[in-house]
Coordinates of N, CA and C and ligand atoms in Angstrom, one line a residue:
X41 N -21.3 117.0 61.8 CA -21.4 115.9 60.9 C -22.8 115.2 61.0
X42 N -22.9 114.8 60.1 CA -24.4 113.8 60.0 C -23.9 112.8 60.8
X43 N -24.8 112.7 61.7 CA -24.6 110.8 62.4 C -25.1 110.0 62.5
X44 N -26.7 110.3 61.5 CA -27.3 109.3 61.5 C -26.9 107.8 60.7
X45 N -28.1 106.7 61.2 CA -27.5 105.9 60.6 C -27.9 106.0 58.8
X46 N -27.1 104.8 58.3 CA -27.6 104.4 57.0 C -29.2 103.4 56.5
X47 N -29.8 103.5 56.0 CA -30.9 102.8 55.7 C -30.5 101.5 54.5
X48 N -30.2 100.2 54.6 CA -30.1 99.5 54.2 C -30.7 98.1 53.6
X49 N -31.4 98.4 52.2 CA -32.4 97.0 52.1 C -31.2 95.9 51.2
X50 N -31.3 95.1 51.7 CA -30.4 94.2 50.9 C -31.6 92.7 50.5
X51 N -31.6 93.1 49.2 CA -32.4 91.8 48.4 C -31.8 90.8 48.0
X52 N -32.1 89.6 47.2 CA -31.1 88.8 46.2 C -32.2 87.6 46.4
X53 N -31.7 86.6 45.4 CA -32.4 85.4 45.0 C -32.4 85.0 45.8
X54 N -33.4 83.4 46.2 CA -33.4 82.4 47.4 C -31.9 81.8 47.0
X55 N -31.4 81.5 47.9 CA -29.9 81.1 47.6 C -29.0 81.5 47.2
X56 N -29.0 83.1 47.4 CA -27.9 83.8 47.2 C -26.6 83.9 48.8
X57 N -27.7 83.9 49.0 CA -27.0 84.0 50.7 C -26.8 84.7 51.7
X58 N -28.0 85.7 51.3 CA -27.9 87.2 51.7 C -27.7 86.9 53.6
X59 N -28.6 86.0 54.2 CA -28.9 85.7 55.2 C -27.2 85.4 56.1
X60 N -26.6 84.5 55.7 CA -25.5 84.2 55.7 C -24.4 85.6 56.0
X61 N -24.2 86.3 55.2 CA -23.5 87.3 54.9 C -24.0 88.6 56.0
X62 N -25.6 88.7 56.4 CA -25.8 89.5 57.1 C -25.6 89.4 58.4
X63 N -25.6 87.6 58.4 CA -25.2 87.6 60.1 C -23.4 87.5 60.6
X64 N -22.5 87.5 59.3 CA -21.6 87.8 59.0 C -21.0 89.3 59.9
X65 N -21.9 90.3 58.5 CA -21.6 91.5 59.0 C -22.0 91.9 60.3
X66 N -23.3 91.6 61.1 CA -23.3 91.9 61.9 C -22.0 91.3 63.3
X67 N -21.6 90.4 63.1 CA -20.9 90.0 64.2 C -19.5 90.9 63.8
X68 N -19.0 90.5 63.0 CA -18.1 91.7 62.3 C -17.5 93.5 62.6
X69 N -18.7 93.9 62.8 CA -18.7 95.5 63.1 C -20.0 95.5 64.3
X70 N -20.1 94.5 65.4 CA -20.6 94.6 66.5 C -20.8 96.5 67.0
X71 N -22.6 96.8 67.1 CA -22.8 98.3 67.6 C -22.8 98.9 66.5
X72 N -22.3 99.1 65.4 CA -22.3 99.6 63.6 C -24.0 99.6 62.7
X73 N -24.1 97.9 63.0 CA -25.1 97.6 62.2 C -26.2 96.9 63.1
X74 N -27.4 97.0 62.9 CA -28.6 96.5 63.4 C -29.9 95.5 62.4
X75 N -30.2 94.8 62.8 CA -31.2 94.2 61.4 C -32.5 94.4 61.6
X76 N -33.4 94.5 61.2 CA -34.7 94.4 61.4 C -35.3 93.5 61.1
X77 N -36.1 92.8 62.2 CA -36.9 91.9 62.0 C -38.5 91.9 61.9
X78 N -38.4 91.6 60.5 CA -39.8 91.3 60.2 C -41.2 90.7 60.7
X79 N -42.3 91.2 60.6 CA -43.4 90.7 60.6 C -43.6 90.2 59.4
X80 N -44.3 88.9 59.7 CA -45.1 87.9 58.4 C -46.4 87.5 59.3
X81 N -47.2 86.7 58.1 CA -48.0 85.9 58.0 C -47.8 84.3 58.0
X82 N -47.2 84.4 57.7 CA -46.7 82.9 57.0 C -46.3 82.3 58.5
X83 N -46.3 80.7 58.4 CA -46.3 79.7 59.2 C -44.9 79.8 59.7
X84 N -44.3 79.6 60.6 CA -42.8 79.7 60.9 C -42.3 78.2 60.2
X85 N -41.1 78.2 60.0 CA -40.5 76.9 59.4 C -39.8 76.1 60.8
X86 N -39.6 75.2 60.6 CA -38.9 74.3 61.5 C -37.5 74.9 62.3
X87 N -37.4 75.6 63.4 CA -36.6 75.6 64.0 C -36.8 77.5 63.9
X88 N -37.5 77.6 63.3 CA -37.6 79.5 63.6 C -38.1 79.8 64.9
X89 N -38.0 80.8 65.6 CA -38.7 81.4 67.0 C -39.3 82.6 66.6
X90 N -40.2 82.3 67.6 CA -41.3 83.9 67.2 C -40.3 85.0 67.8
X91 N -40.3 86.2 67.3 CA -39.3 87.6 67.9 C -37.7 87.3 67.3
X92 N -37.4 86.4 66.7 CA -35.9 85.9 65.8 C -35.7 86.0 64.9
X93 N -36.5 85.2 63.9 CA -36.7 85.0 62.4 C -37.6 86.2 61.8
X94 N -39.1 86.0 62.6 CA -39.6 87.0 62.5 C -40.6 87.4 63.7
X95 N -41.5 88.3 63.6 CA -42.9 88.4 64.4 C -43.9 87.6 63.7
X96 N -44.4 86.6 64.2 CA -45.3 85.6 63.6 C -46.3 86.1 64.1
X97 N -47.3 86.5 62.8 CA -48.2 87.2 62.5 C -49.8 86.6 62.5
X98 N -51.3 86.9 62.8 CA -52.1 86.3 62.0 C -52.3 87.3 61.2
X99 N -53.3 87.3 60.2 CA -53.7 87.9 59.0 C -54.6 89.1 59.5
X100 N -54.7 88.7 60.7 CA -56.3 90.0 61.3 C -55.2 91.1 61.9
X101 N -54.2 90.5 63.1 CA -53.3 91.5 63.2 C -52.5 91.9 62.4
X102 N -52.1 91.8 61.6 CA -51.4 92.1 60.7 C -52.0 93.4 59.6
X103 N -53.0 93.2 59.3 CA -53.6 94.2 58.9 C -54.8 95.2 59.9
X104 N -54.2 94.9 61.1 CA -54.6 95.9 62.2 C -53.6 97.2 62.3
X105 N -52.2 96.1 62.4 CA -50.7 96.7 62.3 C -50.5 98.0 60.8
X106 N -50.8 97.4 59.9 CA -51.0 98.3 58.8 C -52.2 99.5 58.9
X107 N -52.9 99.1 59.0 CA -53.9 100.7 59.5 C -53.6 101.2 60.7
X108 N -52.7 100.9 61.3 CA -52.7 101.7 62.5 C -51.1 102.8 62.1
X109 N -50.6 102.0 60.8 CA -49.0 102.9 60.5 C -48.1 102.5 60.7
X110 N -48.2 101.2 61.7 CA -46.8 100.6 62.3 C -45.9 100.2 61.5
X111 N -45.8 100.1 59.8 CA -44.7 99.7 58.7 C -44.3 101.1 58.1
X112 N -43.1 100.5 58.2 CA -42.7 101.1 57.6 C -42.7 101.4 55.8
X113 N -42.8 99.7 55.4 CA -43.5 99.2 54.4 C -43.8 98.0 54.6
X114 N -44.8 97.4 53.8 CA -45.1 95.9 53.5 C -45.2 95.6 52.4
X115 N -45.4 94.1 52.2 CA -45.7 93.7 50.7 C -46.6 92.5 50.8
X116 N -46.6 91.9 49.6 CA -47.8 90.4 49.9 C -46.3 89.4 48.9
X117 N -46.1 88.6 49.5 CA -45.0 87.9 48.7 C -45.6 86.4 49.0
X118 N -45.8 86.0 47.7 CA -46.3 84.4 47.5 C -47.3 83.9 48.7
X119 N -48.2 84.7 48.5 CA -49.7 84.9 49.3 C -49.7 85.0 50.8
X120 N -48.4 85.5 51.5 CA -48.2 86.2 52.7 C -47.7 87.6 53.0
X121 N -48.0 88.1 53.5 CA -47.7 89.5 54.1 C -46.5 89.8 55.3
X122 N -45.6 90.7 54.7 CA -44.2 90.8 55.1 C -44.0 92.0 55.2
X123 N -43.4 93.0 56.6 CA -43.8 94.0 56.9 C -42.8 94.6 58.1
X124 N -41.7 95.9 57.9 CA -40.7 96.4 58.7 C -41.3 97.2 59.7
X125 N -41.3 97.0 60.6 CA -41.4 97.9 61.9 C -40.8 99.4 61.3
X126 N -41.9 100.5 61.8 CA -41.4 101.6 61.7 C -40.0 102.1 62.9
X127 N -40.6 102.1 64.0 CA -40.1 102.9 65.3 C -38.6 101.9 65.5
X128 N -38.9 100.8 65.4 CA -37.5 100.2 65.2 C -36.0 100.4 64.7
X129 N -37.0 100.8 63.4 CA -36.0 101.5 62.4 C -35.3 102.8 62.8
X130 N -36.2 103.4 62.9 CA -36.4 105.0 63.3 C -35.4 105.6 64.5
X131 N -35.4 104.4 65.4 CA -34.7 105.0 66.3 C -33.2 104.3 66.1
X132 N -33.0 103.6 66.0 CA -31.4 103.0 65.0 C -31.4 104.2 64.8
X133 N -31.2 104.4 63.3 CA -31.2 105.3 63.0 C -30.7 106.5 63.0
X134 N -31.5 107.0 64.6 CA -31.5 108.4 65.3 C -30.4 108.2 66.2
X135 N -29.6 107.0 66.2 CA -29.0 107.1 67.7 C -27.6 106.6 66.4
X136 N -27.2 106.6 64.9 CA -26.3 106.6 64.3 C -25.8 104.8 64.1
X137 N -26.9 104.2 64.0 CA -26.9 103.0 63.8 C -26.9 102.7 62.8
X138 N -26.9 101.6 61.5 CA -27.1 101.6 60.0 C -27.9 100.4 60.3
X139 N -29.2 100.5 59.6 CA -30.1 99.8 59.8 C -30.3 98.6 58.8
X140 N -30.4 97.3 58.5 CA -30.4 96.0 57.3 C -32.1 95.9 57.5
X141 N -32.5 96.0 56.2 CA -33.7 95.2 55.7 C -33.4 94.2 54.9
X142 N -33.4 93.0 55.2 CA -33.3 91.9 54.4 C -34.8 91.3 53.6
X143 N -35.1 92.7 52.8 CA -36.8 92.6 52.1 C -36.5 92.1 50.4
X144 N -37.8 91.7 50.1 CA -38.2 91.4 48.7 C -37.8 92.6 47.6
X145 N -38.4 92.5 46.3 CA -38.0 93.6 45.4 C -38.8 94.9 45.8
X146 N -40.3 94.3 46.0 CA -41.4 95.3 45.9 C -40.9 96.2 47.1
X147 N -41.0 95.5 48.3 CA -40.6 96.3 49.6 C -39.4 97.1 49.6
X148 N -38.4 97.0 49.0 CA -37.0 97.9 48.7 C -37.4 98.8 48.2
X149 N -38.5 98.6 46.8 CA -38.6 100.3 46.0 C -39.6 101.1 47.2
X150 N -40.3 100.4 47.5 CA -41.7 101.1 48.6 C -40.2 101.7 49.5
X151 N -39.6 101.6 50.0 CA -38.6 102.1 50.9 C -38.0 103.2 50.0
X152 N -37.4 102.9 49.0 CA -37.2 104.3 48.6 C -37.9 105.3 48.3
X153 N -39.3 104.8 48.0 CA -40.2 106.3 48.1 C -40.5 107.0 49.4
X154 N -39.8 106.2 50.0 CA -40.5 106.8 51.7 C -39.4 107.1 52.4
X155 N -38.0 106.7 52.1 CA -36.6 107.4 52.7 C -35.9 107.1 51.7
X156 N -35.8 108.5 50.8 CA -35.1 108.5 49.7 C -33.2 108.4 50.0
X157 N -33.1 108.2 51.3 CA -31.7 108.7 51.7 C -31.1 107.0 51.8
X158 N -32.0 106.4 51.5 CA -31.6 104.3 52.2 C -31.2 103.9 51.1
X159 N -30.2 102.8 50.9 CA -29.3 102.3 49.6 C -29.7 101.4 49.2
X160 N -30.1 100.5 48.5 CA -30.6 99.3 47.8 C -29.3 98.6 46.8
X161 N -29.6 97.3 48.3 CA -27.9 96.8 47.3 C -29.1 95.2 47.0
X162 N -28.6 94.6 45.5 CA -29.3 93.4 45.4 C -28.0 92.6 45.2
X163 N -27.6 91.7 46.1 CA -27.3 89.9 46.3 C -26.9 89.3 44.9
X164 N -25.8 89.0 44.2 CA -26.2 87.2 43.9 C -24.8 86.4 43.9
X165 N -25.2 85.3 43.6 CA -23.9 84.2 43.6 C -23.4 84.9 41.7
X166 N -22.5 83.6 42.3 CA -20.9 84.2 40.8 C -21.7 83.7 39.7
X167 N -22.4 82.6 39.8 CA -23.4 82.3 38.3 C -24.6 81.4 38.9
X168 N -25.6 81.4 37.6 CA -26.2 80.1 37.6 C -26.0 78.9 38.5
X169 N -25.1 78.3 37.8 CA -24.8 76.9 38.4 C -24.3 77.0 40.0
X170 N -23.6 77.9 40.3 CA -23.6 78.0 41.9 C -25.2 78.4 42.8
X171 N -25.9 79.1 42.1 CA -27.0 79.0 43.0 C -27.5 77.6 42.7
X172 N -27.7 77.5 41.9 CA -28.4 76.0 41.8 C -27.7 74.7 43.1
X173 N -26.4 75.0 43.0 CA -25.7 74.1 44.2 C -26.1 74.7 45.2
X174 N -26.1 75.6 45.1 CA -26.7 76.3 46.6 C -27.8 75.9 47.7
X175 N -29.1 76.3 46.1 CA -30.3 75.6 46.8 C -30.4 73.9 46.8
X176 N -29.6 73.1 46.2 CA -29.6 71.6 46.2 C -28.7 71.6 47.7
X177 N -28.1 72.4 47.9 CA -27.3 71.8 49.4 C -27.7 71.7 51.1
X178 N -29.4 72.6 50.6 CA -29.9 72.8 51.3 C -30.9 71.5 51.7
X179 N -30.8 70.6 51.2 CA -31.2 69.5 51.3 C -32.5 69.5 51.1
X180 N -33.2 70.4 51.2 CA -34.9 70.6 51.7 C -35.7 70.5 50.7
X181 N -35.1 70.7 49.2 CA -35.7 71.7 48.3 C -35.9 70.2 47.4
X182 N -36.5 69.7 46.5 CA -37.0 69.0 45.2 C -36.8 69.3 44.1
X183 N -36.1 68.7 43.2 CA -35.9 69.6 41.8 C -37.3 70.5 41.6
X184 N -38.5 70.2 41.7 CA -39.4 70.9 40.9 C -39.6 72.8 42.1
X185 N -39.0 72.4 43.3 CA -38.9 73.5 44.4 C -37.6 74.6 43.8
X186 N -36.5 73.5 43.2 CA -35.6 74.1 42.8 C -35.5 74.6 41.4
X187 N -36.5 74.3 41.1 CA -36.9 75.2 39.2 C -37.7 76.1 39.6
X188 N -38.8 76.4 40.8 CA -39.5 77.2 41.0 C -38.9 78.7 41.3
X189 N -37.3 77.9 42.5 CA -36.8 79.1 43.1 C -35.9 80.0 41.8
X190 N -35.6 79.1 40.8 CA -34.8 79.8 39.7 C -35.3 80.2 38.6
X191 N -37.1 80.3 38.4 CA -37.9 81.0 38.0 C -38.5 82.2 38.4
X192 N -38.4 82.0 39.7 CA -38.2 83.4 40.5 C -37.3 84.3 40.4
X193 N -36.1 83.5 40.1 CA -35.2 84.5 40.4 C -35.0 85.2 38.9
X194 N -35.5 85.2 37.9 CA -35.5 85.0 36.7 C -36.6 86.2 37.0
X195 N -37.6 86.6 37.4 CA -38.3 87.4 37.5 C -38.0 88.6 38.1
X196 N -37.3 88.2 39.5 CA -36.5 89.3 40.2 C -35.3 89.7 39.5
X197 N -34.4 89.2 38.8 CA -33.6 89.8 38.0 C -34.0 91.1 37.0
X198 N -35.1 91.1 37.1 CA -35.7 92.3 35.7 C -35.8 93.3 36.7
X199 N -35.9 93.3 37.9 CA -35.5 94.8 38.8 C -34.3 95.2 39.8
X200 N -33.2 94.2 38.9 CA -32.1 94.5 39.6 C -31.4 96.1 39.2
X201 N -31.5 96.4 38.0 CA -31.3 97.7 37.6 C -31.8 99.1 38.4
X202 N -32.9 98.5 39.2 CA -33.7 99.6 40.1 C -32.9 99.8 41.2
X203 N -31.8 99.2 41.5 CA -31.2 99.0 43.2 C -29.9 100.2 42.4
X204 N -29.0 100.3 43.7 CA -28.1 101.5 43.6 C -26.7 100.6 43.2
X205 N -26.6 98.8 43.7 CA -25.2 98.4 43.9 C -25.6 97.0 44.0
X206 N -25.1 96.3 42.8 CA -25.1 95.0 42.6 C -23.7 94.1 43.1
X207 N -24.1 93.4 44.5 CA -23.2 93.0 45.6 C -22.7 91.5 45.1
X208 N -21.2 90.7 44.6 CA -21.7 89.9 44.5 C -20.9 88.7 46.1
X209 N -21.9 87.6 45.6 CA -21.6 87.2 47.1 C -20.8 85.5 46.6
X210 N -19.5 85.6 46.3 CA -18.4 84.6 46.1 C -18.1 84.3 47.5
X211 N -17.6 84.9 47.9 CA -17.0 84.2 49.0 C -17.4 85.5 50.2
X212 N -17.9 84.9 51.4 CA -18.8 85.4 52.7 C -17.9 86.7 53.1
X213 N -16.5 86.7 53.6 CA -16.0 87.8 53.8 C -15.8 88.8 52.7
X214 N -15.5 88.4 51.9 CA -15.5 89.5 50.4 C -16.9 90.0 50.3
X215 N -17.7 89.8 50.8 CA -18.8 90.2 50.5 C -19.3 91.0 51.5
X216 N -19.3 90.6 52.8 CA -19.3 91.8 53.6 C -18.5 93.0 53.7
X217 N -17.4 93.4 53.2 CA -16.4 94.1 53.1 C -16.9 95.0 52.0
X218 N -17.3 94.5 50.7 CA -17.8 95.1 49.8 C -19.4 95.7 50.4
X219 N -20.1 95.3 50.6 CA -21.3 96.0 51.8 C -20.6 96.9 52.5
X220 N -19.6 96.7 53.3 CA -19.0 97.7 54.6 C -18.8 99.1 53.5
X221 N -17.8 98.9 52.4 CA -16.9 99.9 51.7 C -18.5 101.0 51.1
X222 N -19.9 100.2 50.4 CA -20.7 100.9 50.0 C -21.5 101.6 51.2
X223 N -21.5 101.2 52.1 CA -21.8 102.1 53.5 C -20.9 103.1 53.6
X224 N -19.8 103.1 53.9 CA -18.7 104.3 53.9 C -18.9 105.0 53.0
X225 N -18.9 104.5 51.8 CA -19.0 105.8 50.6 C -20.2 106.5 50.4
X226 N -21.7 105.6 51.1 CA -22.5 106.5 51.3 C -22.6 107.6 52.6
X227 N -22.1 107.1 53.0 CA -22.0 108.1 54.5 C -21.3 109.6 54.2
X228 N -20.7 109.9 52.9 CA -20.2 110.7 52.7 C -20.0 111.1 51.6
X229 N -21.8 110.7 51.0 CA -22.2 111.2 49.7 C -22.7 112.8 49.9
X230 N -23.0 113.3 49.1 CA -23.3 114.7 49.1 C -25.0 114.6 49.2
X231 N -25.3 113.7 48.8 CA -26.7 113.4 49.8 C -26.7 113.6 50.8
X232 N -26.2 112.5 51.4 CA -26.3 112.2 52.9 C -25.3 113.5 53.7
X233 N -24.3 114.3 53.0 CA -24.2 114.9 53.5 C -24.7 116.5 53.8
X234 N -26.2 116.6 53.4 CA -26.3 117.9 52.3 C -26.5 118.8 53.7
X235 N -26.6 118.8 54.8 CA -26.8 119.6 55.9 C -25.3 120.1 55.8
X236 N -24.3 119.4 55.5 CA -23.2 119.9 55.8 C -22.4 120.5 55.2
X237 N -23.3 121.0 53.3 CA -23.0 121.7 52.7 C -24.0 122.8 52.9
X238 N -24.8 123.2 53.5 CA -25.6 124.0 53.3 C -24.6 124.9 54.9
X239 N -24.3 124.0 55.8 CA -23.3 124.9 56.6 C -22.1 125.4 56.4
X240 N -21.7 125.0 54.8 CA -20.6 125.2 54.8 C -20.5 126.3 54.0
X241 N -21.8 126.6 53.0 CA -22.1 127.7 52.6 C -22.6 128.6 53.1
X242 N -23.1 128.6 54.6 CA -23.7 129.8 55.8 C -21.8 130.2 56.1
X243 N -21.4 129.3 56.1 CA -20.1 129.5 57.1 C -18.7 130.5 55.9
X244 N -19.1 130.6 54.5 CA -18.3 131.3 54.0 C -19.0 132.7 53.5
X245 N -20.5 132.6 53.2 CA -21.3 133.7 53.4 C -20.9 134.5 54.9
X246 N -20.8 134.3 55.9 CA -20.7 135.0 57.6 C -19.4 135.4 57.5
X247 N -18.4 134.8 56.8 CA -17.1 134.5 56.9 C -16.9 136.5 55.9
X248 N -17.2 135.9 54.8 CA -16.9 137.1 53.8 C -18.1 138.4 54.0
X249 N -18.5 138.2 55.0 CA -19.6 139.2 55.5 C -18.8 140.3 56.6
X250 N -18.8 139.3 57.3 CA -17.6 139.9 58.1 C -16.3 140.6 57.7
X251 N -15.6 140.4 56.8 CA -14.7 140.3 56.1 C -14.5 141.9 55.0
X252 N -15.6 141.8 54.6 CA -16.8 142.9 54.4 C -16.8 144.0 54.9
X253 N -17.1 144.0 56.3 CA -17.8 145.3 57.5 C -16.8 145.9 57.8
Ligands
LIG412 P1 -39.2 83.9 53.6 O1 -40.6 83.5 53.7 O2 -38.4 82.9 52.7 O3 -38.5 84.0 55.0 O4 -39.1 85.3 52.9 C1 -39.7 85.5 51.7 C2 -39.2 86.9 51.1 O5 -39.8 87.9 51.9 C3 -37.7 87.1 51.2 O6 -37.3 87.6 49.9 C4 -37.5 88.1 52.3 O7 -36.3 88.9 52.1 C5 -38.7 88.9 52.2 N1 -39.1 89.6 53.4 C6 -38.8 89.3 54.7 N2 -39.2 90.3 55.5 C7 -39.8 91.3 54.7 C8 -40.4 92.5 55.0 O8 -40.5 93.0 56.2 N3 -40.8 93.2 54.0 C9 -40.7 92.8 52.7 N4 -41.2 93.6 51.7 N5 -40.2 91.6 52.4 C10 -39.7 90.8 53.4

């Protein structure tokens, strides 16, 4: 059987809650799933740690890190650079791990040109007006922060059709469960399983060969 892991980017609006739900799943199926943590540019925010949130980056390493191969992909999102560890991923992976990218739009398709085998699920709340509570609950944000984030997301909506499985996120466990169930069904797509039809067609060719003699 295939044991590798699954490749998983999971996108969605600011205030969908993708974050929420990932650290859900992970405690959830403890050893199953693994996340990857990003390199940026960008300033950390209040209460993030370097090596947690993300690898806090300067701008000269960071594009050291890219010519040398170390991404797996990057992107430039709202004039910072955001960027998955290859070997990270890689060995997840290899050892039958399912791997979480919690990346932008651009960096999810750059991932499927490069591991056509990885699933792209995109995030969102039940409507409008709940993300909008969403991002107002977060105390942080200013109406004009919060027309910004829902003009964005107004943008990223035009490449939700590109992703494989539109997740919606109502309530935290319903939503990891629906993630768990599209894992499973990819694990045992005829993609992912195509080594195991190619032996299964050696194994009736030998079969009726024999059979044969
Ligand atoms: P934030 O600055 O709010 O933490 O993240 C901004 C956006 O960058 C989010 O949509 C987040 O999912 C995305 N992002 C985080 N890490 C990566 C990464 O490694 N690659 C890409 N392409 N996007 C990322």
């Amino acid at each position: 059987m295939n044991n590798r892991g699954i490749l998983i980017c999971i996108s969605g609006f600011s205030g969908s809650g993708k974050g929420t739900v990932v650290k859900r799943l992970l405690e959830k199926y403890p050893g199953e799933f693994a996340l990857s943590i990003s390199s940026t540019t960008r300033s950390p925010r209040p209460g993030e740690k370097d090596g947690e949130s993300y690898f806090f980056r300067s701008r000269e390493k960071f594009i050291k890190l890219i010519e040398e191969g170390e991404f797996l992909e990057y992107a430039e999102y709202v004039g910072n650079y955001y960027g998955t560890g290859r070997s990270f991923v890689e060995e997840k992976l290899s050892r039958g791990i399912n791997v979480i990218l919690e990346i932008e739009v651009q960096g999810a398709l750059n991932v499927r040109q490069k591991m056509p085998g990885a699933v792209l699920l995109f995030m969102v709340p039940p409507s409008v007006e709940e993300l909008e509570r969403r991002l107002r609950e977060r105390n942080t944000e200013d109406d004009a922060t919060i027309r910004s984030r829902l003009e964005q997301a107004r943008v990223e909506a035009e490449s939700i059709d590109r992703y494989d499985y539109l997740i919606l996120n109502d309530e935290i466990d319903k939503c990891v469960s629906r993630i768990r169930s599209v894992v499973d069904s990819v694990k045992v797509s005829t993609d992912v399983m195509s080594e195991e039809i190619k032996n299964i067609k050696i194994g009736l060719e030998e079969y009726l060969k024999k059979e044969g003699d």
